[in-house]
Amino acid sequence: MTATERPRALAHIQSLPSWLAGQVAARGRSLVAEAIAEEGLKLPHHAVLAAVSEYGPVAQADVVRRLGFDAKDVVLLLNDLEEAGLAVRDPDPQDRRKNAVTVTPAGARTLKRCAELAERANAALLAPLSAAEGQQLVELLARVYEG
């Protein structure tokens, strides 16, 4: 078999939708991570802060379930958010053995800025596309995700 007759295995892999989606996802995560670093957060901090904002006051165990993160990691992330003044843990009024986590006003402001930064990062990710193509891509990705 000559070099010209060899199967193009790598080219085949790199043409698969799963490969391309993974590469685009990695670039998107990198852009968002870089953007929200301006607020002193990493992606997991941002996710925990968003979950607490949306569902708080919320038990730590519920944050773990909603995000699918390891419980020990959530404790460490909440420690960081609390130390930064972005979230607080207080005894849960329904069960004083548990903590309920709430976003502070500073946390809400940080979350708003992170949302703006993430939007800008995603705009940069989709910059090679027209606005209509970007919207279509998002719609198609949502369909694949839901399927």
PDB file of C-alpha atoms in Angstrom:
ATOM      1  CA  MET A   1       0.000   0.000   0.000  1.00  0.00           C
ATOM      2  CA  THR A   2       1.438   3.383  -0.956  1.00  0.00           C
ATOM      3  CA  ALA A   3       1.130   6.594   1.027  1.00  0.00           C
ATOM      4  CA  THR A   4      -1.590   7.799  -1.328  1.00  0.00           C
ATOM      5  CA  GLU A   5      -3.590   4.599  -0.763  1.00  0.00           C
ATOM      6  CA  ARG A   6      -3.490   4.728   3.054  1.00  0.00           C
ATOM      7  CA  PRO A   7      -6.780   5.352   4.763  1.00  0.00           C
ATOM      8  CA  ARG A   8      -7.083   8.854   6.085  1.00  0.00           C
ATOM      9  CA  ALA A   9      -8.009   7.780   9.619  1.00  0.00           C
ATOM     10  CA  LEU A  10      -7.188  11.063  11.350  1.00  0.00           C
ATOM     11  CA  ALA A  11      -8.982  13.132   8.720  1.00  0.00           C
ATOM     12  CA  HIS A  12     -11.975  10.849   9.154  1.00  0.00           C
ATOM     13  CA  ILE A  13     -12.010  11.297  12.935  1.00  0.00           C
ATOM     14  CA  GLN A  14     -11.636  15.069  12.608  1.00  0.00           C
ATOM     15  CA  SER A  15     -14.608  15.222  10.238  1.00  0.00           C
ATOM     16  CA  LEU A  16     -17.003  13.542  12.690  1.00  0.00           C
ATOM     17  CA  PRO A  17     -19.659  15.771  14.270  1.00  0.00           C
ATOM     18  CA  SER A  18     -18.686  14.466  17.725  1.00  0.00           C
ATOM     19  CA  TRP A  19     -15.066  15.535  17.187  1.00  0.00           C
ATOM     20  CA  LEU A  20     -15.999  18.938  15.825  1.00  0.00           C
ATOM     21  CA  ALA A  21     -18.542  19.579  18.599  1.00  0.00           C
ATOM     22  CA  GLY A  22     -15.954  18.645  21.218  1.00  0.00           C
ATOM     23  CA  GLN A  23     -13.360  20.969  19.727  1.00  0.00           C
ATOM     24  CA  VAL A  24     -15.832  23.854  19.519  1.00  0.00           C
ATOM     25  CA  ALA A  25     -16.986  23.171  23.092  1.00  0.00           C
ATOM     26  CA  ALA A  26     -13.408  23.204  24.358  1.00  0.00           C
ATOM     27  CA  ARG A  27     -12.769  26.542  22.612  1.00  0.00           C
ATOM     28  CA  GLY A  28     -15.999  27.982  24.001  1.00  0.00           C
ATOM     29  CA  ARG A  29     -15.179  26.855  27.550  1.00  0.00           C
ATOM     30  CA  SER A  30     -11.717  28.363  27.221  1.00  0.00           C
ATOM     31  CA  LEU A  31     -13.097  31.713  26.020  1.00  0.00           C
ATOM     32  CA  VAL A  32     -15.695  31.860  28.805  1.00  0.00           C
ATOM     33  CA  ALA A  33     -13.177  30.779  31.449  1.00  0.00           C
ATOM     34  CA  GLU A  34     -10.788  33.497  30.335  1.00  0.00           C
ATOM     35  CA  ALA A  35     -13.577  36.083  30.355  1.00  0.00           C
ATOM     36  CA  ILE A  36     -14.985  35.317  33.808  1.00  0.00           C
ATOM     37  CA  ALA A  37     -11.470  35.190  35.254  1.00  0.00           C
ATOM     38  CA  GLU A  38     -11.793  38.999  35.160  1.00  0.00           C
ATOM     39  CA  GLU A  39     -14.271  38.552  38.027  1.00  0.00           C
ATOM     40  CA  GLY A  40     -11.944  36.197  39.892  1.00  0.00           C
ATOM     41  CA  LEU A  41     -14.041  33.121  39.147  1.00  0.00           C
ATOM     42  CA  LYS A  42     -13.421  29.783  37.499  1.00  0.00           C
ATOM     43  CA  LEU A  43     -16.130  27.927  35.561  1.00  0.00           C
ATOM     44  CA  PRO A  44     -17.176  25.701  38.506  1.00  0.00           C
ATOM     45  CA  HIS A  45     -17.494  28.758  40.794  1.00  0.00           C
ATOM     46  CA  HIS A  46     -19.674  30.423  38.174  1.00  0.00           C
ATOM     47  CA  ALA A  47     -21.895  27.331  37.889  1.00  0.00           C
ATOM     48  CA  VAL A  48     -22.328  27.035  41.665  1.00  0.00           C
ATOM     49  CA  LEU A  49     -23.039  30.757  42.018  1.00  0.00           C
ATOM     50  CA  ALA A  50     -25.606  30.557  39.201  1.00  0.00           C
ATOM     51  CA  ALA A  51     -27.327  27.533  40.779  1.00  0.00           C
ATOM     52  CA  VAL A  52     -27.469  29.231  44.170  1.00  0.00           C
ATOM     53  CA  SER A  53     -28.833  32.386  42.581  1.00  0.00           C
ATOM     54  CA  GLU A  54     -31.510  30.518  40.663  1.00  0.00           C
ATOM     55  CA  TYR A  55     -32.626  28.132  43.418  1.00  0.00           C
ATOM     56  CA  GLY A  56     -31.499  29.816  46.656  1.00  0.00           C
ATOM     57  CA  PRO A  57     -31.752  29.692  49.448  1.00  0.00           C
ATOM     58  CA  VAL A  58     -30.751  26.153  48.572  1.00  0.00           C
ATOM     59  CA  ALA A  59     -29.274  23.237  50.492  1.00  0.00           C
ATOM     60  CA  GLN A  60     -25.703  22.338  49.544  1.00  0.00           C
ATOM     61  CA  ALA A  61     -26.886  18.814  48.687  1.00  0.00           C
ATOM     62  CA  ASP A  62     -29.354  20.273  46.183  1.00  0.00           C
ATOM     63  CA  VAL A  63     -26.537  22.228  44.508  1.00  0.00           C
ATOM     64  CA  VAL A  64     -24.613  18.948  44.217  1.00  0.00           C
ATOM     65  CA  ARG A  65     -27.621  17.206  42.633  1.00  0.00           C
ATOM     66  CA  ARG A  66     -28.473  20.031  40.249  1.00  0.00           C
ATOM     67  CA  LEU A  67     -24.916  20.372  38.937  1.00  0.00           C
ATOM     68  CA  GLY A  68     -23.740  16.777  39.187  1.00  0.00           C
ATOM     69  CA  PHE A  69     -20.582  17.931  40.959  1.00  0.00           C
ATOM     70  CA  ASP A  70     -18.801  15.987  43.693  1.00  0.00           C
ATOM     71  CA  ALA A  71     -20.070  17.025  47.148  1.00  0.00           C
ATOM     72  CA  LYS A  72     -16.540  17.725  48.440  1.00  0.00           C
ATOM     73  CA  ASP A  73     -15.866  19.975  45.452  1.00  0.00           C
ATOM     74  CA  VAL A  74     -19.067  21.940  46.076  1.00  0.00           C
ATOM     75  CA  VAL A  75     -18.039  22.507  49.699  1.00  0.00           C
ATOM     76  CA  LEU A  76     -14.671  23.879  48.533  1.00  0.00           C
ATOM     77  CA  LEU A  77     -16.300  26.036  45.850  1.00  0.00           C
ATOM     78  CA  LEU A  78     -18.788  27.408  48.374  1.00  0.00           C
ATOM     79  CA  ASN A  79     -15.923  28.128  50.774  1.00  0.00           C
ATOM     80  CA  ASP A  80     -14.283  30.215  48.032  1.00  0.00           C
ATOM     81  CA  LEU A  81     -17.542  32.010  47.179  1.00  0.00           C
ATOM     82  CA  GLU A  82     -18.237  32.714  50.839  1.00  0.00           C
ATOM     83  CA  GLU A  83     -14.679  33.973  51.414  1.00  0.00           C
ATOM     84  CA  ALA A  84     -15.106  36.326  48.433  1.00  0.00           C
ATOM     85  CA  GLY A  85     -18.385  37.630  49.878  1.00  0.00           C
ATOM     86  CA  LEU A  86     -20.449  36.265  46.977  1.00  0.00           C
ATOM     87  CA  ALA A  87     -22.528  33.692  48.894  1.00  0.00           C
ATOM     88  CA  VAL A  88     -23.470  32.914  52.485  1.00  0.00           C
ATOM     89  CA  ARG A  89     -24.380  29.688  54.257  1.00  0.00           C
ATOM     90  CA  ASP A  90     -26.892  29.851  57.062  1.00  0.00           C
ATOM     91  CA  PRO A  91     -28.767  27.113  58.903  1.00  0.00           C
ATOM     92  CA  ASP A  92     -31.704  25.907  56.807  1.00  0.00           C
ATOM     93  CA  PRO A  93     -34.934  27.101  58.471  1.00  0.00           C
ATOM     94  CA  GLN A  94     -36.656  23.782  57.573  1.00  0.00           C
ATOM     95  CA  ASP A  95     -33.818  21.605  58.886  1.00  0.00           C
ATOM     96  CA  ARG A  96     -31.266  23.298  61.140  1.00  0.00           C
ATOM     97  CA  ARG A  97     -28.858  20.357  60.594  1.00  0.00           C
ATOM     98  CA  LYS A  98     -28.375  21.530  56.997  1.00  0.00           C
ATOM     99  CA  ASN A  99     -27.016  24.722  55.487  1.00  0.00           C
ATOM    100  CA  ALA A 100     -28.975  26.862  53.068  1.00  0.00           C
ATOM    101  CA  VAL A 101     -26.863  28.859  50.631  1.00  0.00           C
ATOM    102  CA  THR A 102     -27.849  32.309  49.389  1.00  0.00           C
ATOM    103  CA  VAL A 103     -26.222  34.712  46.948  1.00  0.00           C
ATOM    104  CA  THR A 104     -25.175  38.044  48.445  1.00  0.00           C
ATOM    105  CA  PRO A 105     -25.834  41.345  46.656  1.00  0.00           C
ATOM    106  CA  ALA A 106     -22.148  41.341  45.625  1.00  0.00           C
ATOM    107  CA  GLY A 107     -22.643  37.808  44.274  1.00  0.00           C
ATOM    108  CA  ALA A 108     -25.656  38.912  42.255  1.00  0.00           C
ATOM    109  CA  ARG A 109     -23.661  41.774  40.744  1.00  0.00           C
ATOM    110  CA  THR A 110     -20.763  39.430  39.949  1.00  0.00           C
ATOM    111  CA  LEU A 111     -23.134  36.937  38.350  1.00  0.00           C
ATOM    112  CA  LYS A 112     -24.589  39.694  36.167  1.00  0.00           C
ATOM    113  CA  ARG A 113     -21.115  40.768  35.029  1.00  0.00           C
ATOM    114  CA  CYS A 114     -20.164  37.130  34.372  1.00  0.00           C
ATOM    115  CA  ALA A 115     -23.267  36.712  32.215  1.00  0.00           C
ATOM    116  CA  GLU A 116     -22.236  39.741  30.155  1.00  0.00           C
ATOM    117  CA  LEU A 117     -18.663  38.448  29.853  1.00  0.00           C
ATOM    118  CA  ALA A 118     -19.896  34.980  28.841  1.00  0.00           C
ATOM    119  CA  GLU A 119     -22.132  36.530  26.173  1.00  0.00           C
ATOM    120  CA  ARG A 120     -19.156  38.436  24.760  1.00  0.00           C
ATOM    121  CA  ALA A 121     -17.021  35.274  24.799  1.00  0.00           C
ATOM    122  CA  ASN A 122     -19.724  33.352  22.953  1.00  0.00           C
ATOM    123  CA  ALA A 123     -20.052  36.170  20.426  1.00  0.00           C
ATOM    124  CA  ALA A 124     -16.312  35.812  19.781  1.00  0.00           C
ATOM    125  CA  LEU A 125     -16.750  32.053  19.410  1.00  0.00           C
ATOM    126  CA  LEU A 126     -19.464  32.556  16.788  1.00  0.00           C
ATOM    127  CA  ALA A 127     -17.744  35.494  15.056  1.00  0.00           C
ATOM    128  CA  PRO A 128     -16.959  33.465  11.904  1.00  0.00           C
ATOM    129  CA  LEU A 129     -20.720  33.047  11.361  1.00  0.00           C
ATOM    130  CA  SER A 130     -23.384  35.557  10.370  1.00  0.00           C
ATOM    131  CA  ALA A 131     -25.964  36.396  13.031  1.00  0.00           C
ATOM    132  CA  ALA A 132     -28.499  34.127  11.308  1.00  0.00           C
ATOM    133  CA  GLU A 133     -25.984  31.271  11.079  1.00  0.00           C
ATOM    134  CA  GLY A 134     -25.086  31.695  14.758  1.00  0.00           C
ATOM    135  CA  GLN A 135     -28.743  31.546  15.746  1.00  0.00           C
ATOM    136  CA  GLN A 136     -29.268  28.487  13.538  1.00  0.00           C
ATOM    137  CA  LEU A 137     -26.236  26.756  15.063  1.00  0.00           C
ATOM    138  CA  VAL A 138     -27.535  27.356  18.575  1.00  0.00           C
ATOM    139  CA  GLU A 139     -30.960  26.005  17.586  1.00  0.00           C
ATOM    140  CA  LEU A 140     -29.411  22.915  15.993  1.00  0.00           C
ATOM    141  CA  LEU A 141     -27.152  22.292  18.988  1.00  0.00           C
ATOM    142  CA  ALA A 142     -30.162  22.580  21.317  1.00  0.00           C
ATOM    143  CA  ARG A 143     -32.027  19.998  19.224  1.00  0.00           C
ATOM    144  CA  VAL A 144     -29.087  17.602  19.314  1.00  0.00           C
ATOM    145  CA  TYR A 145     -28.690  18.142  23.063  1.00  0.00           C
ATOM    146  CA  GLU A 146     -32.390  17.539  23.747  1.00  0.00           C
ATOM    147  CA  GLY A 147     -32.429  14.460  21.523  1.00  0.00           C
TER     148      GLY A 147
END
